[in-house]
Coordinates of C-alpha atoms in Angstrom, one line a residue:
M1 CA 0.3 -0.2 0.0
K2 CA 1.3 3.1 -0.3
L3 CA 0.1 6.7 -0.2
L4 CA 0.3 9.0 -2.9
R5 CA 0.1 12.8 -2.7
L6 CA -1.9 14.6 -4.8
D7 CA 0.3 16.6 -6.9
D8 CA -0.9 15.4 -10.7
P9 CA -3.3 17.2 -12.8
A10 CA -5.1 13.1 -13.0
L11 CA -5.1 12.6 -9.5
L12 CA -6.4 15.7 -8.6
E13 CA -9.6 15.1 -10.9
L14 CA -9.7 11.4 -10.6
A15 CA -10.2 11.8 -6.3
A16 CA -12.6 15.3 -7.2
N17 CA -14.5 12.9 -9.2
W18 CA -15.4 10.4 -5.7
L19 CA -16.1 13.6 -4.6
R20 CA -18.5 15.2 -6.4
R21 CA -20.9 11.7 -6.0
E22 CA -24.1 12.6 -3.6
E23 CA -23.7 9.4 -1.8
N24 CA -20.0 10.2 -0.2
Y25 CA -20.7 14.1 -0.1
K26 CA -23.7 13.7 1.6
W27 CA -21.1 12.4 4.8
L28 CA -19.0 14.9 4.5
D29 CA -18.9 18.9 6.1
F30 CA -20.0 20.3 2.8
G31 CA -23.3 21.4 4.1
E32 CA -26.8 21.2 2.9
G33 CA -27.1 22.4 -0.6
A34 CA -23.4 22.6 -0.8
H35 CA -21.2 21.9 -3.5
P36 CA -18.5 19.1 -3.5
L37 CA -14.8 20.3 -3.0
S38 CA -13.9 21.0 -7.5
V39 CA -10.0 20.0 -9.1
I40 CA -9.0 23.8 -8.4
S41 CA -10.0 23.6 -4.0
L42 CA -8.7 20.9 -4.0
K43 CA -5.6 22.1 -5.2
I44 CA -5.4 24.5 -3.0
M45 CA -5.7 22.5 0.0
T46 CA -3.0 20.9 -0.5
Q47 CA -0.9 23.8 -1.2
R48 CA -2.0 24.1 2.1
D49 CA -0.4 23.7 5.4
L50 CA -3.8 23.3 6.9
H51 CA -4.7 19.8 5.1
V52 CA -2.6 17.3 4.1
L53 CA -4.4 14.4 1.2
R54 CA -3.1 11.5 -0.2
L55 CA -5.2 8.7 -2.2
F56 CA -3.9 5.1 -1.1
T57 CA -3.1 2.2 -3.4
P58 CA -3.9 -1.8 -2.7
D59 CA -1.2 -3.9 -1.8
D60 CA -0.7 -5.7 -6.0
S61 CA -0.9 -2.0 -7.3
D62 CA -0.1 1.5 -8.6
L63 CA -4.7 2.2 -9.1
P64 CA -5.6 5.1 -6.5
I65 CA -8.3 3.2 -4.7
G66 CA -10.1 6.4 -2.4
I67 CA -8.7 9.5 -1.2
V68 CA -7.2 10.2 3.2
A69 CA -6.7 13.5 4.8
L70 CA -5.8 15.2 7.7
S71 CA -8.0 19.2 7.3
D72 CA -7.5 22.4 10.5
I73 CA -4.1 21.4 11.2
R74 CA -3.0 23.5 13.9
R75 CA 0.7 23.0 14.6
Q76 CA 0.6 25.9 17.8
S77 CA -1.5 23.1 19.2
K78 CA 0.0 19.9 17.4
T79 CA -3.9 18.3 16.1
A80 CA -6.6 18.2 13.8
G81 CA -9.4 18.7 14.1
S82 CA -11.1 16.2 11.6
L83 CA -10.2 12.6 9.9
W84 CA -11.8 12.6 6.3
M85 CA -11.6 9.1 4.2
V86 CA -13.3 8.6 0.6
L87 CA -12.9 4.6 -0.6
G88 CA -12.9 4.9 -4.6
R89 CA -13.0 1.3 -5.1
K90 CA -15.9 -0.2 -2.4
C91 CA -13.9 -3.8 -3.1
Y92 CA -11.2 -2.5 -1.4
A93 CA -13.2 -1.6 1.3
G94 CA -11.1 -3.6 3.7
S95 CA -8.0 -1.5 2.8
V96 CA -9.0 1.7 4.5
A97 CA -8.8 1.0 7.9
R98 CA -5.0 0.8 7.3
A99 CA -4.3 3.9 4.7
V100 CA -5.7 6.0 7.9
S101 CA -3.1 3.9 10.2
K102 CA -0.6 5.0 7.5
L103 CA -2.0 9.0 7.3
L104 CA -2.1 8.8 11.5
T105 CA 1.3 7.4 11.7
F106 CA 2.4 10.6 9.3
G107 CA 0.0 13.1 11.7
F108 CA 1.8 12.1 14.8
G109 CA 5.7 11.5 13.1
E110 CA 6.2 13.6 11.0
L111 CA 3.9 16.4 11.4
G112 CA 4.8 15.9 15.3
L113 CA 0.8 16.4 15.7
E114 CA -0.3 15.1 19.6
A115 CA -4.2 14.7 19.2
V116 CA -6.6 14.1 15.8
S117 CA -9.5 14.7 16.2
A118 CA -12.8 12.5 14.0
W119 CA -16.6 12.5 13.7
T120 CA -19.3 10.9 11.8
V121 CA -22.7 10.6 10.9
E122 CA -24.8 8.1 13.9
S123 CA -26.1 6.1 10.9
N124 CA -22.4 5.8 8.8
V125 CA -21.9 2.3 10.9
A126 CA -18.4 1.8 8.2
A127 CA -17.2 5.5 9.7
R128 CA -17.7 4.3 12.9
R129 CA -16.1 0.6 12.5
V130 CA -13.1 1.9 10.9
L131 CA -12.3 4.4 13.8
E132 CA -13.2 1.5 16.3
Q133 CA -11.0 -0.4 15.1
L134 CA -7.7 2.1 14.7
K135 CA -8.7 2.5 19.2
F136 CA -10.8 6.2 18.8
R137 CA -12.6 6.9 21.4
Y138 CA -16.1 7.8 21.6
V139 CA -16.5 11.6 23.3
G140 CA -19.4 13.3 22.1
W141 CA -22.8 13.6 20.9
L142 CA -23.5 16.7 18.8
R143 CA -27.5 16.1 17.9
R144 CA -28.9 17.5 14.8
R145 CA -26.1 18.8 13.3
H146 CA -25.3 16.6 10.0
W147 CA -28.2 17.2 7.6
I148 CA -29.3 14.0 4.7
G149 CA -32.1 14.8 2.1
G150 CA -33.8 17.3 4.2
R151 CA -33.2 15.4 7.6
P152 CA -31.4 15.9 10.6
H153 CA -29.0 13.5 12.7
D154 CA -26.7 13.8 14.7
R155 CA -22.6 13.4 15.4
L156 CA -20.6 10.9 17.0
L157 CA -17.3 12.7 17.9
Y158 CA -13.8 10.6 18.7
D159 CA -10.5 11.6 19.0
L160 CA -7.7 9.4 19.3
L161 CA -3.5 10.7 21.6
A162 CA -0.5 9.8 19.2
T163 CA 0.2 7.9 22.5
E164 CA -2.5 5.3 21.6
H165 CA -1.6 4.9 17.8
R166 CA -0.8 1.9 16.6
E167 CA 0.2 2.1 12.9
I168 CA -2.0 -1.4 11.5
P169 CA 1.3 -3.9 9.8
D170 CA 0.7 -4.7 6.7
V171 CA -0.5 -8.0 5.7
P172 CA 0.6 -9.7 2.1
V173 CA -2.3 -10.5 -0.4
P174 CA -2.6 -14.1 -1.4
R175 CA -1.8 -14.3 -5.3
A176 CA -5.7 -15.6 -5.0
A177 CA -6.8 -13.4 -3.6
R178 CA -5.7 -10.7 -5.4
G179 CA -7.4 -12.6 -8.6
F180 CA -10.0 -12.4 -6.9
I181 CA -9.9 -8.8 -5.9
R182 CA -9.5 -7.7 -9.8
A183 CA -12.0 -10.3 -10.9
V184 CA -15.0 -7.9 -8.8
C185 CA -13.4 -4.6 -8.8
A186 CA -13.9 -5.0 -13.4
S187 CA -17.1 -6.7 -12.7
R188 CA -18.4 -3.4 -10.5
D189 CA -16.7 -1.2 -13.1
S190 CA -17.8 -2.9 -16.4
N191 CA -21.7 -2.3 -14.8
A192 CA -20.8 0.9 -13.5
G193 CA -19.7 2.3 -16.3
P194 CA -16.5 4.6 -17.4
S195 CA -17.2 7.4 -15.4
A196 CA -18.6 6.0 -12.7
P197 CA -16.1 4.2 -10.7
E198 CA -17.7 2.9 -7.0
A199 CA -16.4 5.1 -4.1
D200 CA -18.4 5.3 -0.1
A201 CA -17.1 8.1 1.9
L202 CA -16.7 6.8 5.2
S203 CA -15.7 9.6 8.2
S204 CA -15.0 13.0 8.2

């Protein structure tokens, strides 16, 4: 697995395409009726110290399969106010926690962060499982704070300290399993069409 910088126009466009899909941006903090991030917005984010965005790949390919990000980074207080992720190809859902884990290692190690906050919508079970797998601690609850389709939802708040982080180790995927995953992804992509890659926002 690799974490890739969004320093190429093609990678920026790919990330923006995933974020343009309603089933993804509805979980993120764009707000009701707001437009998802554009290529220009993503490029600006990559150039600011407030954000760290990375695309991640599977173990057996350099093809990006999702986005992980730390936002609202405050170097003085050594915190990141938001962690979020978008999965570009659902057949690689098992890779999300490890990708986030690698980004957290970068945040705590290279950036010197001491705490990372995250939130997710109460009904986003997949995101909750990822945060729990990464040992994030549940710290609060904001009622009627997130709107999807004109309906209010609660947000669940989490945080993780540098001393609590343990990176999930890389585990080589057996060759037979790689072939199966590729076949499943190819089947889904052919059904969805080249302009509509599968994606799913897991947390914000």
